XYZ file of C-alpha atoms in Angstrom:
724
model
C 25.047 -16.589 28.362
C 21.306 -15.920 28.799
C 20.381 -13.614 31.679
C 16.837 -12.598 32.562
C 14.960 -11.037 35.460
C 11.206 -11.551 35.723
C 10.796 -10.867 39.461
C 11.824 -7.594 41.071
C 11.610 -6.207 44.537
C 11.120 -2.584 43.463
C 10.167 -2.838 39.751
C 7.054 -4.309 38.203
C 7.401 -8.004 37.272
C 8.079 -9.122 33.698
C 6.681 -12.675 33.526
C 7.437 -13.085 29.801
C 11.191 -12.903 30.485
C 11.272 -16.417 31.978
C 9.874 -17.792 28.710
C 12.342 -15.680 26.731
C 15.241 -17.535 28.349
C 13.771 -21.020 28.020
C 12.841 -20.572 24.343
C 16.223 -19.132 23.384
C 18.017 -21.884 25.301
C 16.021 -24.533 23.397
C 16.983 -22.938 20.087
C 20.698 -22.743 20.946
C 20.633 -26.405 21.987
C 18.656 -27.477 18.887
C 20.075 -28.399 15.446
C 19.286 -24.836 14.341
C 21.786 -23.580 16.918
C 24.378 -26.252 16.201
C 23.258 -28.611 19.020
C 25.113 -26.513 21.563
C 25.947 -28.643 24.660
C 24.251 -27.662 27.920
C 27.594 -26.745 29.455
C 28.075 -24.123 26.724
C 24.596 -22.626 27.081
C 24.166 -21.086 30.513
C 20.896 -19.588 31.752
C 20.800 -17.248 34.755
C 17.279 -16.399 35.905
C 16.666 -13.669 38.490
C 20.178 -12.752 39.644
C 19.651 -10.821 42.861
C 22.790 -8.671 42.780
C 25.593 -7.475 40.528
C 27.960 -10.349 41.304
C 25.415 -13.070 40.530
C 24.813 -11.436 37.139
C 28.407 -10.647 36.127
C 30.271 -13.683 37.510
C 28.669 -16.057 34.938
C 29.493 -13.557 32.164
C 33.117 -13.502 33.327
C 33.326 -17.328 33.244
C 31.698 -17.535 29.797
C 33.968 -14.808 28.418
C 37.017 -16.644 29.753
C 35.998 -20.018 28.307
C 34.625 -18.956 24.892
C 37.059 -19.431 22.022
C 34.850 -19.119 18.918
C 31.706 -17.139 19.720
C 30.496 -15.395 22.874
C 26.787 -14.467 23.094
C 25.410 -12.419 25.998
C 21.645 -11.834 26.152
C 19.869 -9.799 28.824
C 16.117 -9.300 29.324
C 14.651 -7.196 32.107
C 14.349 -3.617 33.253
C 16.982 -1.038 32.422
C 17.810 2.434 33.730
C 19.386 5.386 31.942
C 21.345 7.578 34.333
C 21.756 11.337 34.100
C 25.214 10.938 32.560
C 23.697 8.846 29.771
C 25.096 5.521 30.967
C 22.991 2.369 30.992
C 22.258 0.215 34.040
C 20.697 -3.257 33.906
C 18.333 -3.891 36.806
C 18.703 -7.088 38.815
C 16.387 -8.420 41.517
C 17.315 -5.987 44.291
C 17.905 -2.901 42.126
C 16.001 0.270 43.050
C 14.756 2.890 40.584
C 16.763 6.112 40.943
C 18.668 4.948 44.020
C 21.652 2.775 44.918
C 23.031 2.825 41.432
C 25.750 0.467 42.542
C 23.034 -2.169 43.100
C 22.429 -2.500 39.342
C 24.767 -3.773 36.636
C 26.657 -1.019 34.841
C 26.641 -1.853 31.163
C 30.222 -0.599 31.023
C 31.233 -3.470 33.352
C 29.457 -6.045 31.182
C 31.041 -4.458 28.112
C 34.500 -4.780 29.646
C 33.981 -8.475 30.355
C 32.959 -9.079 26.755
C 35.899 -7.042 25.428
C 38.347 -9.081 27.484
C 37.162 -12.330 25.948
C 39.457 -14.007 23.412
C 36.409 -15.235 21.428
C 36.620 -14.391 17.721
C 32.960 -13.372 17.540
C 31.018 -11.442 20.156
C 27.259 -10.785 20.162
C 25.304 -8.751 22.725
C 21.488 -8.678 22.633
C 19.579 -6.409 25.031
C 15.845 -6.651 25.574
C 15.551 -4.069 28.319
C 14.293 -0.645 29.259
C 15.157 2.595 30.994
C 13.885 3.667 34.375
C 10.596 5.540 34.291
C 9.279 3.778 31.189
C 8.314 0.584 32.971
C 4.547 1.011 32.870
C 2.227 -1.945 33.105
C 2.694 -4.004 29.980
C 5.762 -2.001 28.870
C 9.504 -1.985 29.202
C 11.355 1.218 28.513
C 13.252 2.123 25.362
C 16.857 1.229 24.700
C 18.223 2.536 21.445
C 20.351 2.741 23.797
C 22.639 1.859 24.004
C 23.294 2.980 20.627
C 26.847 4.205 20.464
C 27.575 3.425 24.083
C 27.387 -0.299 23.393
C 29.925 -0.504 20.567
C 32.347 -3.370 21.185
C 35.133 -3.919 18.658
C 34.641 -6.995 16.487
C 31.129 -7.586 17.800
C 27.490 -7.175 16.960
C 24.967 -5.472 19.283
C 21.167 -5.514 18.915
C 18.772 -3.667 21.225
C 15.031 -3.921 21.608
C 14.009 -0.346 20.768
C 15.037 3.254 20.255
C 15.778 5.519 23.187
C 12.542 7.470 22.744
C 10.261 4.447 22.578
C 9.177 1.794 25.055
C 10.048 -1.820 24.326
C 6.891 -3.902 24.484
C 6.227 -6.726 26.893
C 2.492 -7.150 26.119
C 0.401 -8.331 29.085
C -0.341 -12.089 28.991
C 1.913 -12.586 25.943
C 4.229 -15.605 26.318
C 7.283 -13.650 25.144
C 8.267 -9.996 24.943
C 7.570 -8.435 21.546
C 11.236 -8.138 20.532
C 12.412 -11.558 21.700
C 9.197 -13.102 20.408
C 10.033 -11.995 16.875
C 13.618 -13.203 17.298
C 12.328 -16.638 18.309
C 9.821 -16.719 15.439
C 12.481 -15.764 12.892
C 14.825 -18.499 14.097
C 12.065 -21.104 14.407
C 10.451 -20.436 11.015
C 13.425 -19.130 9.067
C 13.732 -15.944 7.000
C 12.661 -15.998 3.360
C 15.088 -15.127 0.562
C 18.072 -15.141 2.935
C 21.031 -17.591 2.711
C 21.830 -20.309 5.215
C 23.202 -19.832 7.895
C 21.271 -16.823 9.166
C 23.568 -13.833 9.677
C 22.795 -11.170 12.282
C 22.120 -8.435 9.722
C 19.455 -10.526 7.954
C 17.965 -11.534 11.283
C 17.775 -7.881 12.346
C 16.145 -6.729 9.089
C 13.464 -9.402 9.385
C 12.713 -8.642 13.048
C 12.721 -4.888 12.327
C 10.229 -5.357 9.463
C 7.940 -7.586 11.507
C 7.823 -5.186 14.455
C 7.295 -2.202 12.150
C 4.321 -3.892 10.444
C 2.720 -4.355 13.875
C 3.303 -0.771 14.967
C 5.742 -1.938 17.653
C 8.902 -0.139 18.828
C 11.752 -0.695 16.407
C 15.017 -2.425 17.337
C 18.449 -0.912 16.762
C 21.741 -2.502 15.727
C 25.424 -1.624 15.803
C 28.399 -3.609 14.544
C 32.109 -3.305 14.032
C 34.419 -5.284 11.824
C 32.503 -8.202 10.308
C 29.914 -8.193 13.086
C 26.971 -8.062 10.657
C 28.098 -11.392 9.161
C 28.135 -13.338 12.435
C 25.733 -16.299 12.184
C 24.348 -18.020 15.285
C 21.624 -20.167 13.723
C 20.827 -22.138 10.595
C 18.147 -20.640 8.359
C 15.204 -23.034 8.370
C 13.557 -21.385 5.342
C 13.893 -23.155 2.010
C 12.835 -21.867 -1.406
C 9.378 -23.135 -2.370
C 9.426 -26.132 -4.679
C 6.052 -25.321 -6.244
C 5.088 -22.283 -8.273
C 2.703 -19.941 -6.424
C -0.903 -20.127 -7.570
C -2.782 -17.168 -9.035
C -4.532 -16.896 -5.684
C -1.187 -16.524 -3.869
C -0.013 -13.917 -6.380
C -3.290 -12.029 -5.993
C -2.929 -12.014 -2.197
C 0.605 -10.654 -2.590
C -0.780 -7.871 -4.777
C -3.332 -6.876 -2.148
C -0.681 -6.927 0.576
C 1.400 -4.582 -1.563
C -1.646 -2.301 -2.013
C -2.121 -2.179 1.761
C 1.563 -1.399 2.268
C 1.467 1.474 -0.228
C -1.806 2.980 1.016
C -0.708 2.850 4.642
C 2.924 3.845 4.075
C 2.535 7.370 5.481
C -0.073 6.464 8.089
C 1.405 3.754 10.282
C 1.738 6.017 13.311
C -1.775 7.516 13.108
C -3.531 6.647 16.355
C -6.992 6.302 14.755
C -5.690 3.337 12.736
C -4.092 1.532 15.678
C -5.043 -2.118 15.931
C -6.855 -1.665 19.241
C -9.104 0.958 17.594
C -10.519 -1.542 15.063
C -13.060 -4.271 15.691
C -11.329 -7.582 14.858
C -14.468 -9.409 13.748
C -14.609 -7.555 10.438
C -11.485 -9.148 9.027
C -7.875 -8.379 8.157
C -6.821 -5.154 9.969
C -4.622 -4.085 7.020
C -7.603 -4.373 4.671
C -9.859 -2.428 7.051
C -7.245 0.330 7.388
C -6.790 0.483 3.613
C -10.544 0.745 3.127
C -10.747 3.626 5.588
C -7.908 5.460 3.832
C -9.415 4.887 0.379
C -12.842 5.988 1.604
C -11.417 9.221 2.986
C -9.644 9.841 -0.333
C -12.931 9.358 -2.194
C -14.714 11.868 0.039
C -11.897 14.360 -0.384
C -12.062 13.947 -4.162
C -15.809 14.599 -4.003
C -15.377 17.929 -2.236
C -16.385 16.867 1.283
C -15.087 18.949 4.173
C -12.899 17.639 6.982
C -15.809 18.099 9.395
C -18.164 16.073 7.198
C -15.628 13.273 6.762
C -14.961 13.247 10.506
C -18.693 12.850 11.197
C -18.826 9.950 8.763
C -15.882 8.221 10.439
C -17.113 8.840 13.968
C -20.251 6.829 13.225
C -18.411 3.991 11.470
C -19.047 0.570 12.931
C -15.493 -0.647 12.271
C -14.126 1.277 15.268
C -14.168 -0.067 18.799
C -15.748 1.761 21.727
C -14.638 4.325 22.723
C -14.188 5.539 19.172
C -11.304 7.776 18.082
C -11.868 11.355 19.208
C -12.210 14.363 16.918
C -8.530 15.280 17.104
C -7.476 11.749 16.147
C -9.880 11.702 13.203
C -8.731 15.125 12.031
C -5.129 13.904 12.157
C -6.052 10.881 10.022
C -7.950 12.953 7.447
C -5.177 15.539 7.247
C -2.530 12.895 6.613
C -4.648 11.156 3.970
C -5.184 14.503 2.243
C -1.461 15.212 2.295
C -0.656 11.734 0.943
C -3.196 12.152 -1.852
C -1.887 15.590 -2.784
C 1.739 14.450 -2.684
C 1.687 11.162 -4.562
C -1.825 9.859 -5.102
C -1.688 7.761 -1.891
C 1.373 5.807 -3.049
C 5.101 6.220 -2.794
C 5.869 6.338 -6.497
C 4.350 7.653 -9.682
C 2.538 7.461 -11.930
C 0.543 4.281 -11.298
C 0.469 3.934 -7.519
C 3.825 2.190 -7.367
C 3.042 -0.167 -10.240
C -0.122 -1.504 -8.628
C -2.408 -0.564 -11.510
C -4.517 1.894 -9.505
C -4.873 5.369 -10.945
C -4.548 8.507 -8.773
C -7.265 10.303 -10.779
C -9.907 7.717 -9.754
C -9.713 7.002 -6.004
C -13.214 5.552 -6.380
C -11.797 2.618 -8.354
C -9.290 1.862 -5.585
C -12.071 1.970 -3.008
C -14.287 -0.267 -5.162
C -11.476 -2.801 -5.605
C -10.937 -3.014 -1.848
C -14.679 -3.177 -1.171
C -15.079 -6.095 -3.572
C -12.114 -7.865 -2.004
C -13.514 -7.317 1.499
C -16.962 -8.564 0.442
C -15.441 -11.665 -1.140
C -13.446 -12.437 2.019
C -16.435 -11.749 4.254
C -18.744 -13.841 2.067
C -16.734 -16.979 2.770
C -17.846 -17.069 6.415
C -21.017 -14.969 6.499
C -24.397 -15.415 4.730
C -25.140 -13.077 1.824
C -27.838 -11.010 3.636
C -25.374 -10.306 6.469
C -22.670 -9.168 4.040
C -25.148 -6.965 2.158
C -26.174 -5.344 5.441
C -22.553 -4.730 6.452
C -21.735 -3.279 3.011
C -24.455 -0.724 3.561
C -23.827 -0.001 7.239
C -20.007 -0.097 7.302
C -19.049 1.034 3.811
C -22.141 2.863 2.547
C -22.368 0.931 -0.697
C -24.987 -1.136 -2.454
C -23.145 -1.435 -5.774
C -24.398 -4.469 -7.699
C -20.852 -5.438 -8.683
C -19.927 -5.778 -5.025
C -23.023 -7.773 -4.151
C -22.341 -10.245 -6.936
C -18.593 -10.463 -6.346
C -18.640 -11.965 -2.882
C -21.008 -14.823 -3.763
C -18.918 -16.358 -6.552
C -16.277 -18.350 -4.637
C -13.606 -15.904 -5.772
C -10.530 -17.833 -4.735
C -11.364 -21.300 -6.062
C -10.750 -20.757 -9.814
C -7.524 -18.907 -9.009
C -6.259 -21.676 -6.722
C -7.063 -24.400 -9.262
C -5.952 -22.465 -12.333
C -3.612 -24.716 -14.407
C -0.369 -23.482 -15.901
C -0.686 -24.148 -19.666
C 3.006 -24.964 -20.027
C 2.865 -27.535 -17.231
C -0.213 -29.021 -18.880
C 1.674 -29.410 -22.161
C 4.581 -31.128 -20.390
C 2.132 -33.652 -18.938
C 0.474 -34.376 -22.306
C 0.988 -38.121 -23.088
C 1.458 -37.509 -26.818
C 4.594 -35.409 -27.049
C 3.649 -34.394 -30.623
C 0.507 -32.713 -29.314
C 2.467 -30.912 -26.600
C 5.058 -29.739 -29.122
C 2.455 -28.420 -31.599
C 0.486 -26.607 -28.867
C 3.684 -25.075 -27.482
C 4.643 -23.823 -30.935
C 1.198 -22.273 -31.369
C 1.390 -20.548 -27.980
C 4.854 -19.308 -28.840
C 6.408 -17.770 -31.903
C 4.964 -20.061 -34.598
C 1.330 -19.447 -33.722
C 1.644 -15.745 -32.991
C 1.499 -16.161 -29.214
C 4.776 -14.350 -28.624
C 3.715 -11.387 -30.772
C 0.342 -11.227 -28.997
C 2.106 -11.308 -25.625
C 4.488 -8.496 -26.544
C 1.630 -6.369 -27.883
C -0.480 -6.957 -24.799
C 2.386 -6.215 -22.440
C 3.327 -3.007 -24.249
C -0.174 -1.577 -23.782
C -0.597 -2.301 -20.076
C -1.563 0.797 -18.065
C 0.413 -0.520 -15.092
C 3.789 -1.934 -14.160
C 4.308 -5.659 -14.716
C 6.152 -6.178 -11.460
C 3.452 -6.232 -8.790
C 0.139 -7.434 -10.277
C 1.636 -10.797 -11.129
C -1.672 -12.673 -11.244
C -2.996 -10.291 -13.897
C 0.225 -10.470 -15.885
C 0.108 -14.265 -15.958
C -3.602 -14.501 -16.706
C -3.593 -11.770 -19.355
C -0.534 -13.250 -21.028
C -2.113 -16.715 -21.150
C -5.310 -15.232 -22.561
C -3.747 -13.431 -25.516
C -1.414 -16.352 -26.279
C -4.316 -18.828 -26.295
C -6.471 -16.589 -28.489
C -3.634 -16.229 -30.993
C -2.974 -19.988 -30.924
C -6.684 -20.715 -31.409
C -6.825 -18.534 -34.513
C -3.723 -20.114 -36.006
C -4.788 -23.701 -35.261
C -8.130 -23.086 -36.934
C -6.235 -22.312 -40.136
C -4.341 -25.629 -39.944
C -7.076 -28.014 -38.778
C -9.466 -27.716 -41.748
C -6.870 -28.296 -44.515
C -5.350 -31.317 -42.705
C -6.510 -34.656 -44.218
C -9.170 -36.347 -42.077
C -7.928 -39.554 -40.513
C -4.295 -38.511 -40.851
C -2.114 -38.426 -37.754
C -1.435 -34.721 -38.276
C -5.171 -33.974 -38.193
C -5.598 -35.771 -34.870
C -2.605 -33.990 -33.390
C -3.895 -30.587 -34.484
C -7.400 -31.322 -33.187
C -6.064 -32.395 -29.789
C -3.831 -29.296 -29.598
C -6.856 -27.121 -30.370
C -8.823 -28.907 -27.628
C -6.069 -28.164 -25.082
C -6.104 -24.479 -26.023
C -9.900 -24.402 -25.782
C -9.795 -26.033 -22.338
C -7.267 -23.458 -21.191
C -9.470 -20.612 -22.442
C -12.344 -21.990 -20.340
C -10.095 -22.035 -17.258
C -9.033 -18.467 -18.044
C -12.673 -17.374 -18.355
C -13.494 -18.913 -14.966
C -10.516 -17.181 -13.349
C -11.425 -13.813 -14.866
C -15.051 -14.208 -13.818
C -13.954 -14.747 -10.212
C -12.079 -11.426 -10.046
C -13.339 -7.913 -9.519
C -14.547 -5.461 -12.151
C -11.498 -3.281 -11.515
C -9.132 -6.200 -12.133
C -10.947 -7.041 -15.343
C -10.532 -3.461 -16.544
C -6.784 -3.704 -15.903
C -6.662 -7.070 -17.665
C -8.544 -6.352 -20.866
C -6.845 -5.442 -24.121
C -6.528 -1.742 -24.847
C -6.939 0.203 -28.052
C -4.144 2.381 -29.390
C -6.052 5.492 -28.270
C -6.546 4.127 -24.740
C -2.865 3.235 -24.518
C -1.910 6.753 -25.613
C -4.363 8.284 -23.133
C -3.009 6.162 -20.273
C 0.507 7.353 -20.982
C -0.531 11.001 -21.216
C -2.500 10.852 -17.975
C 0.375 9.122 -16.202
C 2.806 11.798 -17.333
C 0.393 14.633 -16.498
C -0.365 13.215 -13.051
C 3.327 12.992 -12.241
C 3.685 16.721 -12.895
C 0.504 17.607 -10.997
C 1.432 15.665 -7.882
C 4.998 16.886 -7.529
C 4.003 20.575 -7.237
C 2.989 22.311 -3.967
C -0.764 22.077 -3.365
C -1.617 25.679 -2.444
C -4.895 27.358 -3.428
C -4.409 30.811 -4.949
C -7.487 33.060 -5.287
C -8.343 33.662 -8.912
C -8.514 37.022 -10.601
C -11.841 38.663 -11.404
C -13.007 35.776 -13.566
C -16.472 34.438 -12.990
C -15.549 30.778 -13.483
C -12.221 28.926 -13.584
C -11.042 25.425 -14.366
C -8.023 23.813 -12.736
C -7.032 20.752 -10.715
C -6.466 19.453 -7.224
C -4.005 16.608 -6.664
C -4.452 14.609 -9.886
C -8.135 15.313 -10.568
C -10.052 18.149 -12.306
C -11.696 20.894 -10.222
C -13.761 24.002 -11.063
C -14.508 27.193 -9.154
C -17.362 29.651 -9.688
C -17.438 33.049 -7.998
C -20.942 34.353 -7.281
C -21.764 38.005 -6.621
C -24.526 39.667 -4.680
C -27.308 38.333 -2.481
C -29.468 37.244 -5.401
C -26.825 34.923 -6.820
C -25.930 33.637 -3.357
C -29.572 32.701 -2.706
C -29.650 31.017 -6.098
C -26.580 28.938 -5.132
C -28.229 27.856 -1.874
C -31.205 26.543 -3.788
C -28.972 25.088 -6.450
C -26.966 23.063 -3.901
C -30.171 21.665 -2.427
C -31.511 20.535 -5.805
C -28.145 19.355 -7.171
C -27.379 18.717 -10.805
C -26.135 21.081 -13.444
C -26.746 21.445 -17.162
C -23.583 21.159 -19.250
C -23.108 21.952 -22.891
C -20.032 21.175 -24.992
C -19.294 23.242 -28.065
C -16.449 22.957 -30.591
C -16.383 23.918 -34.234
C -15.136 20.446 -35.145
C -13.530 17.418 -33.442
C -10.151 18.897 -34.435
C -10.908 22.470 -33.319
C -8.354 24.512 -31.385
C -10.852 25.542 -28.720
C -13.600 23.844 -26.743
C -16.215 25.603 -24.613
C -18.143 23.993 -21.775
C -21.228 25.931 -20.704
C -22.726 25.472 -17.242
C -26.296 26.467 -16.446
C -28.760 26.050 -13.628
C -31.371 23.456 -14.699
C -34.399 25.641 -13.940
C -33.995 28.986 -15.634
C -35.442 31.983 -13.846
C -34.738 35.582 -12.931
C -31.739 34.571 -10.787
C -30.361 31.787 -12.932
C -26.622 31.239 -13.052
C -24.714 30.609 -16.274
C -20.983 30.383 -16.885
C -18.579 29.052 -19.481
C -15.190 27.412 -19.440
C -12.804 27.771 -22.367
C -10.121 25.149 -23.080
C -7.342 26.173 -25.456
C -6.444 22.916 -27.196
C -3.217 24.363 -28.557
C -2.025 24.455 -24.928
C -0.700 21.007 -23.951
C -1.600 21.563 -20.280
C -5.225 22.412 -21.032
C -5.481 19.479 -23.457
C -4.236 17.148 -20.705
C -6.660 18.704 -18.229
C -9.537 18.093 -20.638
C -8.442 14.461 -21.101
C -8.349 14.041 -17.323
C -11.862 15.472 -17.129
C -13.152 13.154 -19.840
C -11.644 10.009 -18.360
C -12.761 10.817 -14.794
C -16.276 11.752 -16.035
C -16.958 13.865 -12.977
C -15.841 17.181 -11.523
C -16.301 19.098 -8.285
C -17.551 22.670 -8.590
C -16.728 24.999 -5.698
C -19.079 27.983 -5.260
C -17.159 30.939 -3.880
C -18.257 34.265 -2.496
C -16.025 37.293 -2.207
C -15.694 40.372 -0.043
C -13.185 43.123 0.622
C -11.575 42.998 4.059
C -10.647 45.972 6.248
C -7.279 46.299 4.503
C -8.892 46.428 1.075
C -7.824 42.915 0.062
C -10.164 40.641 -1.866
C -11.141 37.499 0.073
C -12.806 34.348 -1.309
C -14.963 32.097 0.860
C -16.341 28.632 0.138
C -20.155 28.694 0.001
C -20.542 25.045 -0.981
C -19.401 22.298 -3.353
C -21.172 20.123 -5.892
C -19.777 16.787 -7.124
C -21.195 16.595 -10.641
C -21.185 13.561 -12.929
C -20.566 14.427 -16.580
C -22.090 11.221 -17.904
C -20.735 8.737 -20.448
C -21.656 10.766 -23.523
C -20.004 14.032 -22.488
C -17.046 12.136 -21.003
C -16.491 10.303 -24.299
C -16.733 13.562 -26.272
C -14.184 15.340 -24.087
C -11.834 12.342 -24.193
C -12.011 12.173 -27.989
C -11.410 15.919 -28.482
C -8.518 15.932 -25.977
C -6.916 12.852 -27.558
C -7.027 14.447 -31.017
C -5.480 17.627 -29.644
C -2.672 15.759 -27.885
C -1.877 13.731 -31.003
C -1.515 17.001 -32.919
C 0.752 18.391 -30.226
C 2.743 15.129 -29.976
C 2.749 13.908 -33.586
C 5.343 11.153 -33.227
C 4.362 9.855 -29.793
C 2.515 6.697 -28.838
C 1.730 5.384 -25.390
C 4.418 4.134 -23.005
C 6.554 1.287 -24.266
C 7.164 -1.835 -22.197
C 8.411 -1.040 -18.664
C 8.099 2.701 -19.389
C 5.901 4.967 -17.291
C 5.086 7.957 -19.454
C 5.294 9.797 -22.745
C 8.759 11.409 -23.020
C 7.713 14.148 -25.490
C 4.814 15.170 -23.248
C 7.064 15.072 -20.206
C 9.412 17.577 -21.844
C 6.553 19.906 -22.856
C 5.005 19.849 -19.394
C 8.385 20.500 -17.831
C 8.536 23.861 -19.579
C 4.832 24.748 -19.173
C 2.807 26.317 -16.402
C 0.467 23.759 -14.875
C -3.198 24.468 -14.021
C -3.894 26.380 -10.859
C -5.085 24.623 -7.749
C -8.827 25.203 -8.018
C -9.879 23.470 -4.800
C -10.671 26.057 -2.146
C -9.579 25.051 1.381
C -12.362 23.562 3.467
């Protein structure tokens, strides 16, 4: 029973409703709907009064023996007593309530039916929400619509408007229903039960920022199935390119998880010509995180965004941009922009280097853009839209990045297709246990700085690489001793050729990926593996604490953290030092010195001086106690990040005699490779002394247990980032 009203006397028209009915009727009458006969699929378009709407429902309810389905699309009204009314052609908003269908009457007709299964689907609205292009919200019907032994789905929650986009062929809710039935739902059994259908439609509407549907069921209502599931499991393995695209979609989902309702990121705020909206949103979020990590103020970041060419005209206003920046800052402070720790939900992106996440997305955007735009145009847009001229980006987009990943051959499938089964067997043995491939794979996997579950293209490619290298070494030992001209020699030579060919394909695939992906792919030393585990564990503790700046005591300079990155603060006194800071911020740069009695010393001192010494020069020193596990971790974080923000603070005494600190300015200072390497080495030695029996994380583990226990009983660094 399909009922719809697209023409009203007193409400705005809903032209998409007519198509809703025709498309649903086609599906019920198709093989997907069990080839339902016309006499069992009734469509009522534009009933003018209550009787013309309810009489067909009464007949259908009386005749149905197996399943009764009632669908309604049109305007709806919520009365003061909370009851729901469905508007028909002659219904009036707020008046003549008897001229609209009381949902309670429709509910009674459905309840009286002897059908074993009952389904009610409402794509309607409440009075007062029917603006142009909208239908009002219905959560509606929530508890009011419960019918024993049935399933009820409504288009939206009570506080939201259900969408009927102007000029769209179908309403948003019914459109996704039709798409799900027409295309099928992945990873769901056949036939398609109502619960699975609802979850898919809910997810699709949520990803588009649309109002979310609601469901209620009693008995086995969730298991009612109206349609066959057209989806079938893929018969072919996904290519590396497909796996890589899945990885980027997961990155977008994680980065935007807390920000879906931010108005500045709404689809109509972004210019569509610059590519995938999810990628553009992710780039904006990552760029804000980078600026925050570099000490930029909210005002400065807002100015940067307000001039960005990715926004439509009119651009988001100041309040909308401030909301976006505030939410990004909160997300970065709370979990490093992702929903789980320590490695951004297993994506391989580290919270202590938001720059690497931004660079990865920039390279991906440039590669996508470079497929349809000439190189000079992409270079110009990189500079104008994303403020970058990094040589890695400029080279990345010109290398046909997807082709080697699409064509990359699976080595095991290649061996199955080898005409000489002896060659395939020998090569398989070399790639497996006999040739050391299995051991190489286990070693490589155990030293990954990221979860194996989401970066599947890197897992496959890295695993093939280390297996092939191990097999190549082992085959070289067998080929030379084998007698020339003997069958075994020819078999070994051909097996070695197959491995060599695979290594060339691997090299092409790696060359087509970004610098960040290569860094995640490469083999790691024991020290790097240990450092990764320590930083993961430390970051987890840093990000789960409240991010509140506490003014320091009367120390001249302090080291600490903000979110999961290092941060320093320097308090300056008197007009002379304040003038020196003003000049210092204009010139930039700082002279650092690192002093320790030995690489295994218990204390390390970092001295900070103004480059040009004079009568007002500023000098300060930071002391790291390497017997303190927290300070050793902080030093490791500093060494691996190779940069730190220094806040210059001034102080005064307020009228109540309390000491107040004020931010005079911030400097984002690069430590350089040499100092970064020195700090990393000293911190690693200190942590190995403090954790004598610990290595890096084992396979599928996300931290160093011994360090986790120590940090759990230690006081973490203070928040050194002054509010701006």
